[in-house]
PDB file of C-alpha atoms in Angstrom:
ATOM      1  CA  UNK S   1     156.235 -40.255 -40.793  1.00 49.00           C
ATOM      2  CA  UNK S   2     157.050 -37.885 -43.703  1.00 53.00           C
ATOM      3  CA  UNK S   3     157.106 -35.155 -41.236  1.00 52.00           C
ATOM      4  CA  UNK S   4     160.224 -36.732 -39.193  1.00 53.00           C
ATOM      5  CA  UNK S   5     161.601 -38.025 -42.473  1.00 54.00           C
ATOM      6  CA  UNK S   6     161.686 -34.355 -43.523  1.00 52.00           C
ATOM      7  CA  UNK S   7     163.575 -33.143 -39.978  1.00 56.00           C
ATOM      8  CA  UNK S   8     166.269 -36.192 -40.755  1.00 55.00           C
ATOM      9  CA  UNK S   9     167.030 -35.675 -43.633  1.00 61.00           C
ATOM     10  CA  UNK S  10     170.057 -33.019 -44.636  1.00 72.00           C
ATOM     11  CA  UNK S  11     168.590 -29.668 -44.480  1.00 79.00           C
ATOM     12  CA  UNK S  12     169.946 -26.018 -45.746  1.00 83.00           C
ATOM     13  CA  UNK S  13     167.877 -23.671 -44.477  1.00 86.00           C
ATOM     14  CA  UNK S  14     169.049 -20.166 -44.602  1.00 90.00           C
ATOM     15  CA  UNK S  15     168.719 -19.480 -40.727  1.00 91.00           C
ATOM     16  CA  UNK S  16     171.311 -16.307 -41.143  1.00 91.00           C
ATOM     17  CA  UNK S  17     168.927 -15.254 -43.755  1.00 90.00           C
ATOM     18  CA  UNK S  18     166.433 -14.453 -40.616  1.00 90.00           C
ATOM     19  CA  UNK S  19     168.779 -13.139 -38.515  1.00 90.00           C
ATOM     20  CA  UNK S  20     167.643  -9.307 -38.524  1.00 92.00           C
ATOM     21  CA  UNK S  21     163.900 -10.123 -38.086  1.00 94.00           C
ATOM     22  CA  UNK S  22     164.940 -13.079 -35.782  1.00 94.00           C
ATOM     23  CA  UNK S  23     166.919 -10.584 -33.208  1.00 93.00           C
ATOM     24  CA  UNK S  24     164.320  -8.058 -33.355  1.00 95.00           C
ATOM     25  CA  UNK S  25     161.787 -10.414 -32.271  1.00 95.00           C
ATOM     26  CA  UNK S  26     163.921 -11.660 -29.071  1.00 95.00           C
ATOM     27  CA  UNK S  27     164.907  -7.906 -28.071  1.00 95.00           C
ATOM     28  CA  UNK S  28     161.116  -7.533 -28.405  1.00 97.00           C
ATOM     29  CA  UNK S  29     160.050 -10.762 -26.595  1.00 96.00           C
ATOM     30  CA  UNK S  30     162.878  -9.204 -23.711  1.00 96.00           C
ATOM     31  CA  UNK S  31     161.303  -6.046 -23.233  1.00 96.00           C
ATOM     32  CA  UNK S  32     157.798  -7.363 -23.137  1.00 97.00           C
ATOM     33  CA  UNK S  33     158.565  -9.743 -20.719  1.00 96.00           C
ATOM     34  CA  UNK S  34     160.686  -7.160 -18.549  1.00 96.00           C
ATOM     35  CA  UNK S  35     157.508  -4.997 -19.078  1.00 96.00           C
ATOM     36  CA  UNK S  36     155.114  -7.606 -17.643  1.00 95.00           C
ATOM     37  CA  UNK S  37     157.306  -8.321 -14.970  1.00 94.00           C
ATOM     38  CA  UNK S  38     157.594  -4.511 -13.796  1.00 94.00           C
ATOM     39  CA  UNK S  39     153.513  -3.844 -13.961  1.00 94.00           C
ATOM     40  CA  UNK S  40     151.694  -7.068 -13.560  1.00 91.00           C
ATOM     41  CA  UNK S  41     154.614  -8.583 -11.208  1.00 90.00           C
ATOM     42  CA  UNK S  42     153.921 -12.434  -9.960  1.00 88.00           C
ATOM     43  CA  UNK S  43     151.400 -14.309  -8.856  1.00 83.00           C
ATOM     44  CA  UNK S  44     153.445 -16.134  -5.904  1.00 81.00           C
ATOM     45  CA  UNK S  45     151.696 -18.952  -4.380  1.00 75.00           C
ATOM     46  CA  UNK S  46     152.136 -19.306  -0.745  1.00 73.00           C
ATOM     47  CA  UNK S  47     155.427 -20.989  -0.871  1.00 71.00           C
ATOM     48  CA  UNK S  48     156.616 -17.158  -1.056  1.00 77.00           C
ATOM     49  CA  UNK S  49     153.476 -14.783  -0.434  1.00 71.00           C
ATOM     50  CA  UNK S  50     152.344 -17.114   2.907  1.00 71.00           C
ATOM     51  CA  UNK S  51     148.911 -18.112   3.340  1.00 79.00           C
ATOM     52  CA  UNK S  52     146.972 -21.143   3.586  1.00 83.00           C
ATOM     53  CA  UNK S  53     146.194 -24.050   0.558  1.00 83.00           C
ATOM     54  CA  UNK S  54     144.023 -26.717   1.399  1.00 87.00           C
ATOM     55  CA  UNK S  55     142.469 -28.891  -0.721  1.00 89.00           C
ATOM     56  CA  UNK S  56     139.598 -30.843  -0.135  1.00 90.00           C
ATOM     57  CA  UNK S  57     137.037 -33.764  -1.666  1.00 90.00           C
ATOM     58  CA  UNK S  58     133.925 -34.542  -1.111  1.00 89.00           C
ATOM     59  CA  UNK S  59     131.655 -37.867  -3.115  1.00 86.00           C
ATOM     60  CA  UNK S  60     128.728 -34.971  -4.413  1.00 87.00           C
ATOM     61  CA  UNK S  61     129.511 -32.179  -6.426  1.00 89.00           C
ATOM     62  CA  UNK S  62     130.975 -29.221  -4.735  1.00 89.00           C
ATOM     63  CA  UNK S  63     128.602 -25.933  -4.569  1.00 88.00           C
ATOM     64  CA  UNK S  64     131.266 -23.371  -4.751  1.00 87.00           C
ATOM     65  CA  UNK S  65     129.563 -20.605  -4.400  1.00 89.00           C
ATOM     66  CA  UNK S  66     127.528 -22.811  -1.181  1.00 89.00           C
ATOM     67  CA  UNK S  67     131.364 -23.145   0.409  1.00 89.00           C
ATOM     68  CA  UNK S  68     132.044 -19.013  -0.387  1.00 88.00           C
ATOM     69  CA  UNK S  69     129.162 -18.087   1.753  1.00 88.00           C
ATOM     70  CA  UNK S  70     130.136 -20.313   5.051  1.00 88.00           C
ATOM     71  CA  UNK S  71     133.557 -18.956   4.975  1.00 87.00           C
ATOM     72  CA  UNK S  72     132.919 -15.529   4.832  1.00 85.00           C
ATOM     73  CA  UNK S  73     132.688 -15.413   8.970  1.00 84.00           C
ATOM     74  CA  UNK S  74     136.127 -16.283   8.869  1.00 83.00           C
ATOM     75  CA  UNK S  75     138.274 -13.480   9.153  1.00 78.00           C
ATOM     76  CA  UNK S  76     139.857 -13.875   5.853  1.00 74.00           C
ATOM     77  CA  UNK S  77     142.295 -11.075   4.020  1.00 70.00           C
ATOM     78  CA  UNK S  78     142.182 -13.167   0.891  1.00 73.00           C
ATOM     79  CA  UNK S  79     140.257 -16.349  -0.456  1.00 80.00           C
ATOM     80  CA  UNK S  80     140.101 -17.783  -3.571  1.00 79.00           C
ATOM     81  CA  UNK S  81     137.990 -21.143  -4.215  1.00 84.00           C
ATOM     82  CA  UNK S  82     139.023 -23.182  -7.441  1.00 80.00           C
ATOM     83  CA  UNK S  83     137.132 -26.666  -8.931  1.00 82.00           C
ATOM     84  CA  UNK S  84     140.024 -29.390  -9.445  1.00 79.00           C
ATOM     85  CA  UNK S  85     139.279 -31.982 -12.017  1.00 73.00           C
ATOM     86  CA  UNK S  86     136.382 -32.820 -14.169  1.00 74.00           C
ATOM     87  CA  UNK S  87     133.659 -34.127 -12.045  1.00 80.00           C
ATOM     88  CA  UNK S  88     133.522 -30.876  -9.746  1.00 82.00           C
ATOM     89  CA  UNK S  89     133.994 -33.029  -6.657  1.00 87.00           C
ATOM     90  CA  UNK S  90     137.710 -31.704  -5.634  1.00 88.00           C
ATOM     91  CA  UNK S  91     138.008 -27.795  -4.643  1.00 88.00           C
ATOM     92  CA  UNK S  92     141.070 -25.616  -3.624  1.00 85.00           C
ATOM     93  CA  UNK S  93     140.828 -23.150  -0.641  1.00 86.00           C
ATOM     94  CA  UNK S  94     143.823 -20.832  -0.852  1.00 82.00           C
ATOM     95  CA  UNK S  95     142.997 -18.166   1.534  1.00 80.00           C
ATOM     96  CA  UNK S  96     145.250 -15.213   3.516  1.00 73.00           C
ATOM     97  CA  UNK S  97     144.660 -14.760   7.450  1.00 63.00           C
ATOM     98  CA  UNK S  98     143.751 -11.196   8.224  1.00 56.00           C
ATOM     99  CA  UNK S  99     146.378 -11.208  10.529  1.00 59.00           C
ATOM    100  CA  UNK S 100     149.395 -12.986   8.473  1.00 59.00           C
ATOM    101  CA  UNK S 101     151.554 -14.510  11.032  1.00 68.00           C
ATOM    102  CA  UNK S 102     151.689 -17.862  11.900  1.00 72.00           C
ATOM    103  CA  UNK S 103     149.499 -18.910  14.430  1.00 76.00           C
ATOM    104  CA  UNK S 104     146.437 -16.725  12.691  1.00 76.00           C
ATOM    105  CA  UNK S 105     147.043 -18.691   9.768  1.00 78.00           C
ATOM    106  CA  UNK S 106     146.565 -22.203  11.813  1.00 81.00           C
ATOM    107  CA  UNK S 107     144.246 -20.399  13.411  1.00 83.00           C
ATOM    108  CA  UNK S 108     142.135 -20.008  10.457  1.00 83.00           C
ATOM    109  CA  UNK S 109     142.938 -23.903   8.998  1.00 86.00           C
ATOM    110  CA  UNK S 110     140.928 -24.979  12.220  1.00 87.00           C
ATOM    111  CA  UNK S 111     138.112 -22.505  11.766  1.00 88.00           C
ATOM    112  CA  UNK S 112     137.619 -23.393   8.167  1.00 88.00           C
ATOM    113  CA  UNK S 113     137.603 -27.289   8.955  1.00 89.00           C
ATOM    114  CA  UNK S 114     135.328 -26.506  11.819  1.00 89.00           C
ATOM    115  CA  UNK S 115     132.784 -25.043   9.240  1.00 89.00           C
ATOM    116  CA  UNK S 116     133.441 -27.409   6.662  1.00 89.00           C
ATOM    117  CA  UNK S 117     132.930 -30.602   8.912  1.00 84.00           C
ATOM    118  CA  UNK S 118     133.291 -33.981   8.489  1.00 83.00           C
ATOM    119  CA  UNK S 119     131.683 -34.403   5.218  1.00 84.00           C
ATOM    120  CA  UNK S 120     134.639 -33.628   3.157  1.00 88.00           C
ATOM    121  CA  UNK S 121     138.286 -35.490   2.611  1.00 88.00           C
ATOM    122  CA  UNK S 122     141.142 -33.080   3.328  1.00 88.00           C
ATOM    123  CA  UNK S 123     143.508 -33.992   0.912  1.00 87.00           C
ATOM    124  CA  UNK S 124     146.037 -31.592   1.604  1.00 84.00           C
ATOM    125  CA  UNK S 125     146.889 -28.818   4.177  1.00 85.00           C
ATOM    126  CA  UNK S 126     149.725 -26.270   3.947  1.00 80.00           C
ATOM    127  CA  UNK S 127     150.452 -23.419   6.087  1.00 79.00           C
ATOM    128  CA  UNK S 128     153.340 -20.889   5.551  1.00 72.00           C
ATOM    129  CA  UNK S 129     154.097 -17.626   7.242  1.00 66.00           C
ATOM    130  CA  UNK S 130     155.007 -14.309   5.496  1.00 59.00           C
ATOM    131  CA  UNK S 131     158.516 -14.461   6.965  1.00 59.00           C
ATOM    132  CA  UNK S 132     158.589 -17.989   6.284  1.00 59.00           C
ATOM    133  CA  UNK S 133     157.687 -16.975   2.602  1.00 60.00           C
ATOM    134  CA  UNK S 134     160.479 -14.556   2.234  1.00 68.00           C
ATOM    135  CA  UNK S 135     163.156 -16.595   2.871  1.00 73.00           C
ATOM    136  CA  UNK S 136     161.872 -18.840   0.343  1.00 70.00           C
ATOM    137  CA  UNK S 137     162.029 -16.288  -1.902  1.00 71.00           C
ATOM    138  CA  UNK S 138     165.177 -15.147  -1.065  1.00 79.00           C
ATOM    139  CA  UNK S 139     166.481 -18.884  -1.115  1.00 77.00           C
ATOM    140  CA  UNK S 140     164.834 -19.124  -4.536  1.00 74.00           C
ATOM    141  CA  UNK S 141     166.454 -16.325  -6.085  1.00 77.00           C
ATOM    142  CA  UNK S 142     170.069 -16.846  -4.739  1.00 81.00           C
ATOM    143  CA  UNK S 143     169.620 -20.535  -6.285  1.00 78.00           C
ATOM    144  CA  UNK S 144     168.861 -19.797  -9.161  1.00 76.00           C
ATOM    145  CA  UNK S 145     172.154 -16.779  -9.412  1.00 79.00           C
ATOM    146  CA  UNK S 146     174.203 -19.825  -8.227  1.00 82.00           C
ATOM    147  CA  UNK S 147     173.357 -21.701 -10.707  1.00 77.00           C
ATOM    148  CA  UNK S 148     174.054 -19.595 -13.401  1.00 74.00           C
ATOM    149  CA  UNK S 149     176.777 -18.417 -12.536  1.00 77.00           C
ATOM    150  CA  UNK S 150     178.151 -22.046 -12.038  1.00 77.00           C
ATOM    151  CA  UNK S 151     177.232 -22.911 -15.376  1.00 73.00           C
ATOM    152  CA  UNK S 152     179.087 -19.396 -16.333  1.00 71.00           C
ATOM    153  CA  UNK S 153     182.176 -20.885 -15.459  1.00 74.00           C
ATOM    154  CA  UNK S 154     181.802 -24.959 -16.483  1.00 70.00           C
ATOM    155  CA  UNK S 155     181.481 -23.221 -19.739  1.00 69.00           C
ATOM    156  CA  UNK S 156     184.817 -23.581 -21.258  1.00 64.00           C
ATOM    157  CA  UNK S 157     184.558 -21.950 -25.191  1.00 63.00           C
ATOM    158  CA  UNK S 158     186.385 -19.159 -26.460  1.00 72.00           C
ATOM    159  CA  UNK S 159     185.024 -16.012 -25.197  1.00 74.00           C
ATOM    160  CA  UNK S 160     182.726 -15.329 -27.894  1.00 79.00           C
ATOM    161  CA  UNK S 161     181.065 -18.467 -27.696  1.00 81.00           C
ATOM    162  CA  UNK S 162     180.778 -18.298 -24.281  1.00 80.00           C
ATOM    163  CA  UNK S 163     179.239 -14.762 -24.392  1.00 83.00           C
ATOM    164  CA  UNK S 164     176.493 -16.211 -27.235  1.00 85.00           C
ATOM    165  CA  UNK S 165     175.942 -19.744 -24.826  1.00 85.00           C
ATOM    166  CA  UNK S 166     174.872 -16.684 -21.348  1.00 85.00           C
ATOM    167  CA  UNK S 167     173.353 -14.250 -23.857  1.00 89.00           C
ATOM    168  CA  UNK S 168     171.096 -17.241 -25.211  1.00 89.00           C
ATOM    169  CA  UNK S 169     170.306 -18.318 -21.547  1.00 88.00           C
ATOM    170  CA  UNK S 170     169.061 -14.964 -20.685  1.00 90.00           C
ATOM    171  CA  UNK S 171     166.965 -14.861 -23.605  1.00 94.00           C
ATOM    172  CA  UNK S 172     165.447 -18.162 -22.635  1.00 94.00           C
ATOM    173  CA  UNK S 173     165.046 -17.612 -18.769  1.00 92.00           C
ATOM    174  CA  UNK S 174     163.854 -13.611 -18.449  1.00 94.00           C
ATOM    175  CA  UNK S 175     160.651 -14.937 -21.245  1.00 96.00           C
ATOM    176  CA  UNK S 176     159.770 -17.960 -20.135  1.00 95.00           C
ATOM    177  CA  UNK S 177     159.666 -15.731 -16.783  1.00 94.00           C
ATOM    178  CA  UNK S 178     158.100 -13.092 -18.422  1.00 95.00           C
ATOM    179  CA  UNK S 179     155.097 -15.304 -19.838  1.00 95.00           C
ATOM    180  CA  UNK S 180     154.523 -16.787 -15.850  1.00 94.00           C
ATOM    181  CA  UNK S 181     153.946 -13.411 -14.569  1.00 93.00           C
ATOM    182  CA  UNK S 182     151.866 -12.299 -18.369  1.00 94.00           C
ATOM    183  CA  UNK S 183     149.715 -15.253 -17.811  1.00 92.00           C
ATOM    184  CA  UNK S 184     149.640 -15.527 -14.148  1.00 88.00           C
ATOM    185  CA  UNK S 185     150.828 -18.797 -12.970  1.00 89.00           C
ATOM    186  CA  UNK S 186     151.791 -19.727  -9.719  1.00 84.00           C
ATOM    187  CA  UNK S 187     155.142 -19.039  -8.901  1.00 85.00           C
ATOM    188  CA  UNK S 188     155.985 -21.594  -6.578  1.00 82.00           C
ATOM    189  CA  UNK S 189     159.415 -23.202  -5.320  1.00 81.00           C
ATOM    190  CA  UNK S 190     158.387 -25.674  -7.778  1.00 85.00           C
ATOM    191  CA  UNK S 191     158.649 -23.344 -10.789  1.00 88.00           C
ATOM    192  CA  UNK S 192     161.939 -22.470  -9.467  1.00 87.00           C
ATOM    193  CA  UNK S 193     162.750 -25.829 -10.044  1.00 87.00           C
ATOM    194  CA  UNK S 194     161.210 -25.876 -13.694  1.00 90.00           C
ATOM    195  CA  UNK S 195     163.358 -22.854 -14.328  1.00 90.00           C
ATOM    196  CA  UNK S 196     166.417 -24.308 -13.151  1.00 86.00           C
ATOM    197  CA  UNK S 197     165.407 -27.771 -15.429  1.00 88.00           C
ATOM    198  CA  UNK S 198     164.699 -25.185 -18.710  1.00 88.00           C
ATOM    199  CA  UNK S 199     168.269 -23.054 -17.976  1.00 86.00           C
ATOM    200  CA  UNK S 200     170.781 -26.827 -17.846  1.00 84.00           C
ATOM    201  CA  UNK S 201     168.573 -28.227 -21.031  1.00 87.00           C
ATOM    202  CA  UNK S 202     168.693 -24.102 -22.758  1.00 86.00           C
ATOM    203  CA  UNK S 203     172.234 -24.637 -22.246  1.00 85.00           C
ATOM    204  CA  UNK S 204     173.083 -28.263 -23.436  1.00 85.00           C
ATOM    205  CA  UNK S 205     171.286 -27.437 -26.809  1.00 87.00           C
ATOM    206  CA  UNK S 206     173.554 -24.618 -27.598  1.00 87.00           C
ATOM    207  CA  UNK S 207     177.198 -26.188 -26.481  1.00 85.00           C
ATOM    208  CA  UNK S 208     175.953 -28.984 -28.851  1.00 87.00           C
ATOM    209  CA  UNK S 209     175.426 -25.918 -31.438  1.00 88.00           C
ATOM    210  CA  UNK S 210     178.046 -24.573 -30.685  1.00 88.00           C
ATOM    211  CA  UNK S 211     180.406 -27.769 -30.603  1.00 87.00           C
ATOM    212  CA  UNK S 212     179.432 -28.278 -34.578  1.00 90.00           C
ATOM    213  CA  UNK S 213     180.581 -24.544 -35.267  1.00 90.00           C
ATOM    214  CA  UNK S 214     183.853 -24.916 -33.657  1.00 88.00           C
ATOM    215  CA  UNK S 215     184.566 -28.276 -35.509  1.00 91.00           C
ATOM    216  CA  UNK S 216     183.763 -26.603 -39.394  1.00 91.00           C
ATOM    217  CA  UNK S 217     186.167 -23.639 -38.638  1.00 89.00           C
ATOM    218  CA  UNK S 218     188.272 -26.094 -38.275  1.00 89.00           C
ATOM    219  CA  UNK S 219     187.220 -28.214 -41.364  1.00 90.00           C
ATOM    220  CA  UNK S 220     186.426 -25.276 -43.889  1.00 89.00           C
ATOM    221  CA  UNK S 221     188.893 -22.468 -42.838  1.00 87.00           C
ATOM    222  CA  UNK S 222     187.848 -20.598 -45.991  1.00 87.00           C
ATOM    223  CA  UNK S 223     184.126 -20.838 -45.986  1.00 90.00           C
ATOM    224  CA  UNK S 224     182.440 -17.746 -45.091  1.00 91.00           C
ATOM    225  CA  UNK S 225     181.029 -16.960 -41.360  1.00 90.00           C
ATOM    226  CA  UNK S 226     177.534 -16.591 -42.753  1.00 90.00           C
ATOM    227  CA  UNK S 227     177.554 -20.136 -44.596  1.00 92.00           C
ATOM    228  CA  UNK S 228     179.437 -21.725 -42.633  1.00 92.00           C
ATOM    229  CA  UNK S 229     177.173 -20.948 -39.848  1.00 91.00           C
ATOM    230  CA  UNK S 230     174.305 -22.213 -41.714  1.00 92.00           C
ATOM    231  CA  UNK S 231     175.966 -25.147 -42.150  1.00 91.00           C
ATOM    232  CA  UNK S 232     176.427 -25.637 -38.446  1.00 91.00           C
ATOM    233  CA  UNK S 233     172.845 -25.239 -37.403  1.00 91.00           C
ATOM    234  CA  UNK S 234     171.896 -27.312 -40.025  1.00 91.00           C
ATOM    235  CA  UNK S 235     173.991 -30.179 -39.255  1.00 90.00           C
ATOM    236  CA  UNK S 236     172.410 -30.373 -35.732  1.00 89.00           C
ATOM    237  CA  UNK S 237     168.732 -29.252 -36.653  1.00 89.00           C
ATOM    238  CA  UNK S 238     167.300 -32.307 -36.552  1.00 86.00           C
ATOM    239  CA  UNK S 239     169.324 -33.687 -33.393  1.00 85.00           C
ATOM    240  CA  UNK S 240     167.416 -30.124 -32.011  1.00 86.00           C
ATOM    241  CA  UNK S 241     164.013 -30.947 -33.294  1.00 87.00           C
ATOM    242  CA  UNK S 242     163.797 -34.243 -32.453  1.00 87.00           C
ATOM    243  CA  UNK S 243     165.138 -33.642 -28.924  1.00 86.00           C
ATOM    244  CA  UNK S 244     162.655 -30.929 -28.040  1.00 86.00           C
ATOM    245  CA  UNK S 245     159.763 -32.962 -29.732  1.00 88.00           C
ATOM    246  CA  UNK S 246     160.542 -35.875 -27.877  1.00 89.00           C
ATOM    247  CA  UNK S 247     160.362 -33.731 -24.421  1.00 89.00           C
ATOM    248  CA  UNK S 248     157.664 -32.089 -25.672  1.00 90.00           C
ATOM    249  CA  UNK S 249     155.359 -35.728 -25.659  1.00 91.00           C
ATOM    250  CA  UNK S 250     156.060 -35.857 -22.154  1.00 89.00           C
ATOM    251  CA  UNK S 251     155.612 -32.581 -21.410  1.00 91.00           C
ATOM    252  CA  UNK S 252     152.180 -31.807 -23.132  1.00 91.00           C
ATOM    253  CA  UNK S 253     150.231 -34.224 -21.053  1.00 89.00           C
ATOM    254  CA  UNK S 254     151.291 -33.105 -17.431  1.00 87.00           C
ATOM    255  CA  UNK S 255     149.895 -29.783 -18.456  1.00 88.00           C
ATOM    256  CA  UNK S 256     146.970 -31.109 -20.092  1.00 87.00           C
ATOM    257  CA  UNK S 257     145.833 -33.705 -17.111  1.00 83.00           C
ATOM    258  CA  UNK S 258     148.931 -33.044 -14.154  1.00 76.00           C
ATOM    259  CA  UNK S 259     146.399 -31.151 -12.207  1.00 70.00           C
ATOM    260  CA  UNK S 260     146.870 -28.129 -10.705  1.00 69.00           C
ATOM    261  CA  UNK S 261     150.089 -28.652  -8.466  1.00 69.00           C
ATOM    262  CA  UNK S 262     152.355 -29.161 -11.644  1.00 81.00           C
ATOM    263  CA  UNK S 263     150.820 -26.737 -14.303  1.00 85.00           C
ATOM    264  CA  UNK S 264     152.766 -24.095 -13.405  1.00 88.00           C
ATOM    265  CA  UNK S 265     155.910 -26.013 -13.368  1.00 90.00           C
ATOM    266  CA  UNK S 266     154.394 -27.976 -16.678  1.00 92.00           C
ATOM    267  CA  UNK S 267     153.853 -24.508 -18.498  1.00 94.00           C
ATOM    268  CA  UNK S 268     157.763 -23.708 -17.422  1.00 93.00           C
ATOM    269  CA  UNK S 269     159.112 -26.621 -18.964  1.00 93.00           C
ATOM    270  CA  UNK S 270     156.839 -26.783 -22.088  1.00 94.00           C
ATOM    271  CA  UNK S 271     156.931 -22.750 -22.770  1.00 94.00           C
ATOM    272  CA  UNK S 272     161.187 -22.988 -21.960  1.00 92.00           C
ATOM    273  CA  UNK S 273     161.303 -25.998 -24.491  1.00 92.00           C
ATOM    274  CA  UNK S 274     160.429 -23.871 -27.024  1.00 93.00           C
ATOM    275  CA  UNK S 275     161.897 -20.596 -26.473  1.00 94.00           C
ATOM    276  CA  UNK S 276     165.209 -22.463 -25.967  1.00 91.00           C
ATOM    277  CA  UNK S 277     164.674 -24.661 -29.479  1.00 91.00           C
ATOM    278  CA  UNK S 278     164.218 -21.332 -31.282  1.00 93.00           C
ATOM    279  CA  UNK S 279     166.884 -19.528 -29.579  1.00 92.00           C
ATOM    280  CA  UNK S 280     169.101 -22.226 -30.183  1.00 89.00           C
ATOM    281  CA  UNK S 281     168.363 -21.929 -33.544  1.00 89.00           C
ATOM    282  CA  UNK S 282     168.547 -18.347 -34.463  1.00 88.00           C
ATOM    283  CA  UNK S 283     170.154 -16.578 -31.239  1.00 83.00           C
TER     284      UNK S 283
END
């Protein structure tokens, strides 16, 4: 309680005060994130790199290594066995058909569940072809462009404010991005849709910002940029605080206990939430 009666209250922080240290962190944060993405690239789940996911449950404790060893007659390019849960009873088969069309990828569902047998629950089967896996991409990518750019022109400011609302965005979208492909989550059609969530909330906080600023240079024509500035961000720091805490408390338990199916999109929004509170802030 004295924590959010602290945020409430009137604050005046010096945030220009940072600026210089605040900008070369970001340009930093950019390039490291541009430099991940150029050298360790993405780990794209088969929504876009095709493959197979299955996921399966049995009442005993899987033997991973046990379930390794009967699917190595398969004629498998790829596979990669993960535990789900606590107890060690759910496991994840994502696997890539030596051949990588279609049919060798059903192909090799049947063969697997023909080893496997009966014993286990198949919770969930997906199949998706390489060309299949392209277009998603390409879908993915023109989506998220659209959407941008349509935000790019609902954006009604004067030009400079306009320029800091996109220049914020990118700052929030290419790290967040950046820290997917550092860290190697799955990057999914659903983390396109985290990413799309992170770039309308990224932009919401800083029109609100930006709203305040344009109403003081009306109010104090003769303060100075720098304070009145200040005075802005101030005004609206704990509407920012409180808003990203808030999503935050939601956010933090589907990445702690969502499972596997929603961390990556969990990580997106929780990772976006606070790039775009900070860059709000001081970009």
């Amino acid at each position: 309680m004295t924590m959010l009666k602290w945020i409430t209250k009137d604050t005046n922080i010096n945030f220009m005060g940072a600026r210089h240290f605040t900008y070369a962190l970001s340009s930093l944060l950019v390039i490291l994130s541009f430099a991940s993405m150029y050298i360790k690239g993405f780990n794209f789940g088969i929504d876009f790199s095709g493959g197979v996911l299955m996921e399966i449950k049995s009442e005993q404790p899987i033997n991973v290594e046990e379930i390794r060893s009967k699917l190595s007659v398969v004629k498998l390019d790829e596979l990669n066995l993960q535990t789900i849960g606590l107890d060690g009873k759910e496991l994840m088969i994502r696997a890539q058909a030596d051949n990588a069309n279609e049919v060798a990828q059903r192909k090799a569902v049947a063969e697997i569940r023909e080893i496997l047998g009966n014993g286990y629950e198949y919770r969930r089967v997906e199949t998706v072809g390489p060309q299949v896996g392209d277009e998603l991409k390409t879908a993915g990518i023109v989506a998220s462009v659209l959407a941008i750019l349509a935000i790019a022109i609902y954006i009604r400011f004067e030009w400079q404010f306009a320029v800091g609302t996109l220049l914020g965005l990118f700052h929030d979208t290419v790290i967040t991005v950046g820290l997917l492909s550092f860290f190697r989550f799955d990057f999914s059609l659903t983390t396109v849709a985290a990413i799309l969530t992170l770039v309308g909330y990224s932009v919401n906080d800083k029109v609100v910002t930006y709203d305040r600023i344009r109403e003081n240079l009306k109010k104090y024509r003769k303060m100075p940029q720098e304070e009145l500035i200040n005075k802005s961000v101030n005004d609206i720091f704990s509407r920012t605080i409180l808003t990203g805490v808030t999503t935050l408390v939601a956010v933090i338990p589907l990445y702690l206990w969502g499972g596997d199916a929603l961390e990556s999109f969990a990580f997106t929004i929780l990772a976006g939430l606070i790039i775009g509170t900070y860059s709000s802030i001081f970009v």
